Amino acid sequence: MTVNVAVPLMLQQTYCYAVPEGKENQAVTGIRVLVPFGKRVMTGYILGKTEEQPNELKEIREFLDLEPLFTETDLEFYQWIANYYLYPLSMVIKTALPSGLTITGRQKKIISEDGSVVTEEFFNKSTKSKTEPFYRITSTPPPPSLKGKAKNILDFIKENEESDRTTIYTLFGQSLIQLKRLLDLELITVENREIYRDPFKDKPYQPDSPKKLNQEQQAAYNKIITATDSGEFSPFLLHGVTGSGKTEIYLQVIAYAIERHKTALVLVPEIALTPQLVGRFRSRFSCGIAVLHSGLSDGERYDEWRRIRRKEAKIVIGARSAIFAPVDSLGVIVIDEEHESSYKQTDGLRYNARDMALVLGKQRKATVILGSATPLVTTVYAARNEKLTELNLTKRVEDRPMPLTRLLDQRGKKLEILTPELLKALEQNLEAKKQSILFLNRRGFATWLTCSDCGHVLQCPNCSVTLTFHQQQNRHICHYCEYSIPAPSVCPECSGTAITLLGMGTERVEAKIKELFPEAGVSRMDRDTTIEKDSHFRIIKELEERKTDILIGTQMIAKGHDFPGVTLVGVISADTTLNLPDFRSSERAFQLVSQVLGRAGRGEEPGEVFVQTFNPEHFALIAASEHDYEKFYLQELEERRDAGYPPFSNLAAILFSSTSAKAAEEGAETAGKLLRKLKTDLKLKVTILGSAKAPLGKIRGRFRQQILLKSTQRKPLHQLLLNFKNNMKLPANVRVSIDIDPVDML
Ligand code: ADP
Ligand code: ZN
């Protein structure tokens, strides 16, 4: 018997191997095997039986799994992805399976009694999971001598039967001596246990029941349910303004599917930023929920993965990689905030989980709901061309009004963090004991340092960007490669003292607000303040508990959160996104401003929003401030049509990078010539732009060039790229990657 095996290397082909006599039963799709590969032994995945009989057939050395890691149905999905993204099937499989699974080498092999190799042991689970001492009460009554802290700790453990060390330390401070004493007296026992660091666990969830849907919600729900009943692939765009009750619809549709023994996959842009959404699922459902988040160790991720495979978890919530979760009987896929660019992976297999959700839905005949208040122009266009069904929620629940929004023109005025209008609104809101949010899509204190004597600007030596000053660390940091230097007191170039910090980030806004309102509770949420686990929760909780009056933050605060107490939102600058050299910059700005202003007035009180900008006449900002998606859509569509961008074309980018600027340039140029020749020879209707230096010409010491391909049809684009891949030979110091449907054009 011969099987096809995919070996995870950047090679297109798969390989044939002979199955040892008597092992035929084990040689099924989805089993990992050890195979001789050249001089090495590698792990490979069995794809299936083959009739091929090559001359020199090597034998499989070892079977690594008792149960398949993927099914033939999964394989169909992987194969589709491999073809679409022009990526080796083996590497697609590797990306799809939970990390930590692929172990090459033999040292971890454990043979069980019946002679087979066991997966569990093969996968070294203990490597990354953490343990913690747990103290348990014993039955001996306490001797009378015990008092003070030791007694308090004992009482606490007694009350709870057991406690982990972190909790004890949190309550009683460092208590090593006391715990040792209690152990010596045999009043407690200790045991090291593996702990499950799930930031979503142990949070109290109030059970909650389905809400009575309003008319618009009900209409949308009915349409989705009817489609679900049909058992056919049914894609929907659920387009509803912020706070219109989209999540409530997801919950009820999923409940409907679960009742019918189906499962659900819920994708969210970034799981750490959506504790509230996870909480709502936990409150609503008693069936198993698997939450795949980045805080999981490899072992925990694998555990969750097996829970899903064993159908113990019927709902899977996760970020983009959850699209590969091994769900069976898939009924519903939800892509929340479908417009988010984080659904796109930006290295390795550059897949887009939003797009793949539609592919998966089609393969599994599932209902797919793309939800957003600000859907992609391409999505709405597809809906209006009958590729998906558009469902609209035009009103907020309970008829809460959309916030009154004003654009504040900063042109020709003295540059200040807060315009007088926004400042006044903040003061009044504080006085009224209401909460405010200030948004700026840039972290740090100042964007760059410049010397007014010699004109020197502090740049990252590895990347073509300026270094951002972070006051708390007192360092200038590169946001691309983390390179940093201590803040200089004189100009590093001319030793002059006329150095100035220009541009602003959230840290500077926070400093200013604290200076203006020393009495107010001020908090900041950005990447710098959320490094620690649980810090998101803390910041959100403090806002919910009204300890925070003013929250300052980056786009982290723009997403999904529901803060009923917030009545004022100020956008410090709407221009950071608008000015990016990317054809999607208007769309991004519209989304960001719409999402941020959606945070205002979600409670009983109406909200108010101020947007500071140098571009008050920009259609995207005007449309966002008027909550007019249609206005934005129609104009954006025209601009895309004129420039030939999606939805009027399909895009692919080819990226070249090298530590040598010359090699990158020459490589890209050679590639450009080849592409043009192939295009002519094959008579393909593809527009080839470049090569040109990427907007970010250098990142992490690598110089970057790119070629952009456009075509109204997908086929010629693919044909050109396939031929290019097969014929392109570049020097070893130039890296090439192909990005199908690129999202980040920088
Ligand atoms: P979206 O996902 O569109 O932002 P949500 O589903 O989060 O909207 O709804 C906003 C708020 O309104 C939530 O607090 C939610 O519990 C509540 N809500 C949603 N639907 C209803 C309803 N039919 N009746 C009452 N409250 C609702
Ligand atoms: Zn850098």
Coordinates of N, CA, C and O in Angstrom, one line a residue, residues 193-296:
R193 N 0.0 22.0 41.1 CA -1.0 21.7 40.0 C -0.8 22.5 38.8 O -0.4 23.7 38.9
E194 N -1.1 21.9 37.7 CA -1.1 22.7 36.4 C -2.2 23.7 36.5 O -3.3 23.3 36.8
I195 N -1.9 24.9 36.2 CA -3.0 25.8 36.2 C -3.4 26.3 34.7 O -2.6 26.2 33.8
Y196 N -4.6 26.6 34.6 CA -5.2 26.9 33.3 C -5.3 28.4 33.3 O -6.2 29.0 33.9
R197 N -4.4 29.1 32.6 CA -4.5 30.5 32.6 C -5.4 31.1 31.6 O -5.1 31.6 30.6
D198 N -6.7 30.9 31.9 CA -7.7 31.4 31.0 C -8.2 32.7 31.6 O -8.9 32.7 32.6
P199 N -7.9 33.8 30.9 CA -8.3 35.1 31.4 C -9.8 35.2 31.5 O -10.4 36.1 32.1
F200 N -10.5 34.3 30.8 CA -12.0 34.4 30.8 C -12.6 33.5 31.8 O -13.8 33.6 32.1
K201 N -11.8 32.7 32.4 CA -12.3 31.8 33.4 C -12.5 32.6 34.8 O -11.9 33.6 34.9
D202 N -13.2 32.0 35.7 CA -13.3 32.6 37.0 C -13.9 34.0 37.0 O -13.9 34.6 38.0
K203 N -14.3 34.4 35.9 CA -15.0 35.7 35.9 C -16.5 35.4 36.2 O -17.0 34.4 35.6
P204 N -17.1 36.1 37.0 CA -18.5 35.7 37.3 C -19.4 36.0 36.1 O -19.3 37.1 35.5
Y205 N -20.2 35.1 35.7 CA -21.2 35.3 34.7 C -22.6 35.1 35.2 O -23.0 34.1 35.7
Q206 N -23.4 36.2 35.0 CA -24.8 36.1 35.4 C -25.5 35.4 34.3 O -25.4 35.8 33.1
P207 N -26.2 34.3 34.6 CA -26.9 33.7 33.6 C -27.9 34.7 33.0 O -28.5 35.5 33.7
D208 N -28.1 34.6 31.7 CA -29.0 35.6 31.1 C -29.9 34.9 30.1 O -29.5 33.8 29.6
S209 N -31.0 35.5 29.7 CA -31.9 34.8 28.8 C -32.1 35.6 27.6 O -31.8 36.8 27.6
P210 N -32.5 35.0 26.5 CA -32.7 35.8 25.2 C -33.6 37.0 25.4 O -34.6 36.9 26.1
K211 N -33.2 38.1 24.7 CA -34.0 39.3 24.8 C -35.1 39.2 23.7 O -34.9 38.5 22.7
K212 N -36.2 39.9 24.0 CA -37.2 39.9 23.0 C -36.7 40.8 21.9 O -36.4 42.0 22.1
L213 N -36.6 40.3 20.7 CA -36.1 41.0 19.6 C -37.0 42.1 19.1 O -38.2 42.0 19.1
N214 N -36.4 43.3 18.7 CA -37.3 44.3 18.2 C -37.6 43.9 16.7 O -37.1 42.9 16.2
Q215 N -38.4 44.8 16.1 CA -38.9 44.4 14.7 C -37.8 44.2 13.7 O -37.8 43.2 13.0
E216 N -36.8 45.1 13.7 CA -35.7 44.9 12.7 C -34.9 43.7 13.0 O -34.5 42.9 12.1
Q217 N -34.6 43.5 14.3 CA -33.9 42.3 14.7 C -34.6 41.0 14.3 O -34.0 40.1 13.8
Q218 N -35.9 41.0 14.6 CA -36.7 39.8 14.3 C -36.7 39.5 12.8 O -36.6 38.4 12.4
A219 N -36.9 40.6 12.0 CA -36.9 40.3 10.6 C -35.6 39.7 10.1 O -35.6 38.7 9.3
A220 N -34.5 40.2 10.6 CA -33.1 39.7 10.2 C -33.0 38.3 10.7 O -32.6 37.4 10.0
Y221 N -33.4 38.0 12.0 CA -33.3 36.7 12.6 C -34.1 35.7 11.7 O -33.6 34.6 11.4
N222 N -35.4 36.1 11.4 CA -36.2 35.1 10.6 C -35.6 34.7 9.3 O -35.6 33.6 8.9
K223 N -35.0 35.7 8.6 CA -34.3 35.4 7.3 C -33.2 34.4 7.5 O -33.0 33.5 6.7
I224 N -32.4 34.7 8.6 CA -31.2 33.8 8.8 C -31.7 32.4 9.1 O -31.2 31.4 8.6
I225 N -32.7 32.3 10.0 CA -33.2 31.0 10.4 C -33.8 30.2 9.3 O -33.5 29.0 9.1
T226 N -34.5 30.9 8.4 CA -35.1 30.2 7.2 C -34.0 29.6 6.4 O -34.0 28.5 5.9
A227 N -32.9 30.4 6.2 CA -31.8 29.9 5.4 C -31.1 28.8 6.1 O -30.7 27.8 5.5
T228 N -30.9 28.9 7.4 CA -30.3 27.8 8.2 C -31.1 26.5 8.0 O -30.5 25.4 7.8
D229 N -32.4 26.6 8.0 CA -33.2 25.4 7.8 C -33.1 24.8 6.5 O -33.3 23.6 6.3
S230 N -32.7 25.6 5.5 CA -32.6 25.0 4.1 C -31.4 24.1 4.0 O -31.4 23.3 3.1
G231 N -30.5 24.2 5.0 CA -29.3 23.3 4.9 C -28.4 23.6 3.8 O -27.5 22.8 3.4
E232 N -28.5 24.8 3.2 CA -27.6 25.2 2.1 C -26.7 26.3 2.6 O -27.0 27.0 3.6
F233 N -25.6 26.5 1.9 CA -24.7 27.6 2.2 C -25.5 28.9 2.0 O -26.1 29.2 1.0
S234 N -25.5 29.7 3.1 CA -26.3 31.0 3.0 C -25.4 32.1 3.7 O -25.3 32.1 4.9
P235 N -24.8 32.9 2.9 CA -24.0 34.0 3.4 C -24.8 35.3 3.6 O -25.7 35.7 2.8
F236 N -24.6 35.9 4.8 CA -25.3 37.2 5.1 C -24.4 38.3 5.5 O -23.4 38.0 6.1
L237 N -24.8 39.5 5.1 CA -24.1 40.7 5.7 C -25.1 41.2 6.7 O -26.2 41.7 6.3
L238 N -24.8 41.2 8.0 CA -25.6 41.9 9.0 C -25.1 43.3 9.2 O -24.1 43.4 9.9
H239 N -25.6 44.2 8.6 CA -25.1 45.6 8.6 C -26.0 46.4 9.6 O -27.2 46.7 9.3
G240 N -25.5 46.6 10.8 CA -26.3 47.3 11.8 C -25.4 48.3 12.5 O -24.3 48.0 12.9
V241 N -26.0 49.5 12.7 CA -25.2 50.6 13.4 C -24.8 50.1 14.8 O -25.3 49.1 15.3
T242 N -23.8 50.8 15.3 CA -23.3 50.4 16.6 C -24.4 50.4 17.7 O -25.2 51.3 17.7
G243 N -24.5 49.3 18.4 CA -25.5 49.2 19.4 C -26.9 48.9 18.9 O -27.9 49.1 19.6
S244 N -27.0 48.3 17.7 CA -28.3 48.0 17.1 C -28.7 46.5 17.5 O -29.8 46.1 17.1
G245 N -27.9 45.8 18.2 CA -28.3 44.5 18.6 C -27.9 43.4 17.7 O -28.5 42.3 17.6
K246 N -26.7 43.5 17.1 CA -26.2 42.4 16.2 C -25.8 41.2 17.0 O -26.1 40.1 16.7
T247 N -25.1 41.5 18.2 CA -24.6 40.4 19.0 C -25.8 39.5 19.5 O -25.7 38.3 19.5
E248 N -26.9 40.2 19.8 CA -28.1 39.5 20.3 C -28.6 38.5 19.2 O -29.0 37.4 19.5
I249 N -28.5 39.0 18.0 CA -28.9 38.1 16.8 C -28.0 36.9 16.7 O -28.4 35.8 16.6
Y250 N -26.6 37.2 16.8 CA -25.7 36.0 16.8 C -26.1 35.0 17.8 O -26.1 33.8 17.6
L251 N -26.3 35.5 19.0 CA -26.6 34.6 20.2 C -27.8 33.7 19.9 O -27.8 32.5 20.1
Q252 N -28.9 34.4 19.4 CA -30.1 33.6 19.1 C -30.0 32.7 17.9 O -30.6 31.6 18.0
V253 N -29.4 33.1 16.9 CA -29.2 32.2 15.8 C -28.4 31.0 16.2 O -28.7 29.9 15.8
I254 N -27.3 31.2 17.0 CA -26.5 30.1 17.4 C -27.3 29.2 18.3 O -27.2 28.0 18.2
A255 N -28.1 29.8 19.2 CA -28.9 28.9 20.1 C -29.8 28.0 19.2 O -30.0 26.8 19.5
Y256 N -30.4 28.6 18.2 CA -31.2 27.8 17.2 C -30.4 26.7 16.6 O -30.9 25.5 16.5
A257 N -29.2 27.0 16.2 CA -28.4 25.9 15.5 C -28.0 24.8 16.5 O -28.1 23.6 16.2
I258 N -27.7 25.2 17.7 CA -27.2 24.3 18.7 C -28.4 23.3 19.1 O -28.2 22.1 19.2
E259 N -29.6 23.9 19.2 CA -30.8 23.0 19.4 C -30.9 21.9 18.3 O -31.5 20.9 18.6
R260 N -30.5 22.3 17.1 CA -30.6 21.3 16.1 C -29.3 20.5 15.9 O -29.0 20.1 14.8
H261 N -28.5 20.4 16.9 CA -27.3 19.6 17.0 C -26.2 20.1 16.0 O -25.5 19.3 15.5
K262 N -26.2 21.4 15.8 CA -25.2 21.9 14.9 C -24.2 22.6 15.9 O -24.4 22.8 17.0
T263 N -23.0 23.0 15.3 CA -22.0 23.7 16.1 C -21.9 25.1 15.5 O -22.3 25.4 14.4
A264 N -21.1 26.0 16.2 CA -20.9 27.3 15.7 C -19.5 27.8 15.9 O -18.8 27.4 16.9
L265 N -19.1 28.6 15.0 CA -17.8 29.2 15.0 C -17.9 30.7 15.0 O -18.6 31.2 14.2
V266 N -17.4 31.4 16.0 CA -17.5 32.8 16.1 C -16.1 33.4 16.0 O -15.3 33.2 16.9
L267 N -15.9 34.2 15.0 CA -14.5 34.8 14.9 C -14.7 36.3 15.3 O -15.6 37.0 14.9
V268 N -13.7 36.7 16.1 CA -13.6 38.1 16.5 C -12.2 38.7 16.1 O -11.3 37.9 16.0
P269 N -12.1 40.0 16.0 CA -10.8 40.5 15.5 C -9.7 40.2 16.5 O -8.6 39.8 16.1
E270 N -9.9 40.4 17.7 CA -8.8 40.2 18.7 C -9.4 39.8 20.0 O -10.1 40.6 20.6
I271 N -9.2 38.6 20.4 CA -10.0 38.0 21.5 C -9.7 38.7 22.8 O -10.7 38.9 23.6
A272 N -8.5 39.2 23.0 CA -8.3 39.9 24.3 C -9.1 41.2 24.4 O -9.3 41.7 25.5
L273 N -9.5 41.7 23.3 CA -10.3 43.0 23.3 C -11.8 42.8 23.4 O -12.5 43.7 23.4
T274 N -12.2 41.5 23.5 CA -13.6 41.2 23.4 C -14.1 40.5 24.7 O -14.9 39.5 24.5
P275 N -13.6 40.8 25.8 CA -14.1 40.1 27.0 C -15.6 40.2 27.2 O -16.2 39.2 27.6
Q276 N -16.2 41.3 26.8 CA -17.6 41.5 27.0 C -18.4 40.5 26.1 O -19.4 39.9 26.5
L277 N -17.9 40.3 24.9 CA -18.6 39.4 24.0 C -18.5 37.9 24.5 O -19.5 37.2 24.5
V278 N -17.3 37.6 24.9 CA -17.1 36.2 25.5 C -18.0 36.0 26.7 O -18.7 35.0 26.8
G279 N -18.1 37.1 27.5 CA -19.0 37.0 28.7 C -20.4 36.8 28.3 O -21.1 36.0 29.0
R280 N -20.8 37.5 27.3 CA -22.3 37.3 26.9 C -22.5 35.9 26.4 O -23.6 35.4 26.6
F281 N -21.6 35.3 25.7 CA -21.8 33.9 25.3 C -21.8 33.0 26.5 O -22.6 32.1 26.6
R282 N -20.8 33.2 27.5 CA -20.8 32.4 28.6 C -22.1 32.5 29.5 O -22.5 31.5 30.1
S283 N -22.6 33.7 29.5 CA -23.8 33.9 30.3 C -25.0 33.2 29.6 O -25.9 32.7 30.3
R284 N -25.0 33.1 28.3 CA -26.2 32.6 27.6 C -26.2 31.1 27.4 O -27.3 30.5 27.4
F285 N -25.0 30.5 27.3 CA -25.0 29.1 26.9 C -24.5 28.2 28.0 O -23.4 28.6 28.6
S286 N -25.1 27.1 28.2 CA -24.6 26.2 29.1 C -23.8 25.0 28.4 O -23.1 24.3 29.0
C287 N -23.9 25.0 27.1 CA -23.2 24.0 26.4 C -21.7 24.4 26.3 O -21.4 25.6 26.6
G288 N -20.8 23.5 26.0 CA -19.4 23.8 26.1 C -19.0 24.9 25.1 O -19.5 25.0 24.0
I289 N -18.2 25.9 25.6 CA -17.6 26.9 24.7 C -16.1 26.8 24.8 O -15.5 26.7 25.9
A290 N -15.5 26.8 23.7 CA -14.0 26.8 23.6 C -13.6 28.2 23.2 O -14.1 28.7 22.2
V291 N -12.7 28.8 24.0 CA -12.2 30.1 23.7 C -10.8 30.0 23.3 O -10.0 29.6 24.2
L292 N -10.5 30.3 22.1 CA -9.1 30.2 21.6 C -8.5 31.6 21.7 O -8.8 32.4 20.9
H293 N -7.6 31.8 22.6 CA -7.0 33.1 22.7 C -5.5 33.0 22.8 O -5.0 31.9 23.1
S294 N -4.8 34.1 22.6 CA -3.4 34.0 22.6 C -2.7 33.8 23.9 O -1.5 33.4 24.0
G295 N -3.5 33.8 25.0 CA -2.9 33.5 26.3 C -2.7 32.1 26.6 O -2.1 31.7 27.6
L296 N -3.2 31.2 25.7 CA -3.1 29.8 25.9 C -1.7 29.3 25.6 O -1.1 29.7 24.7

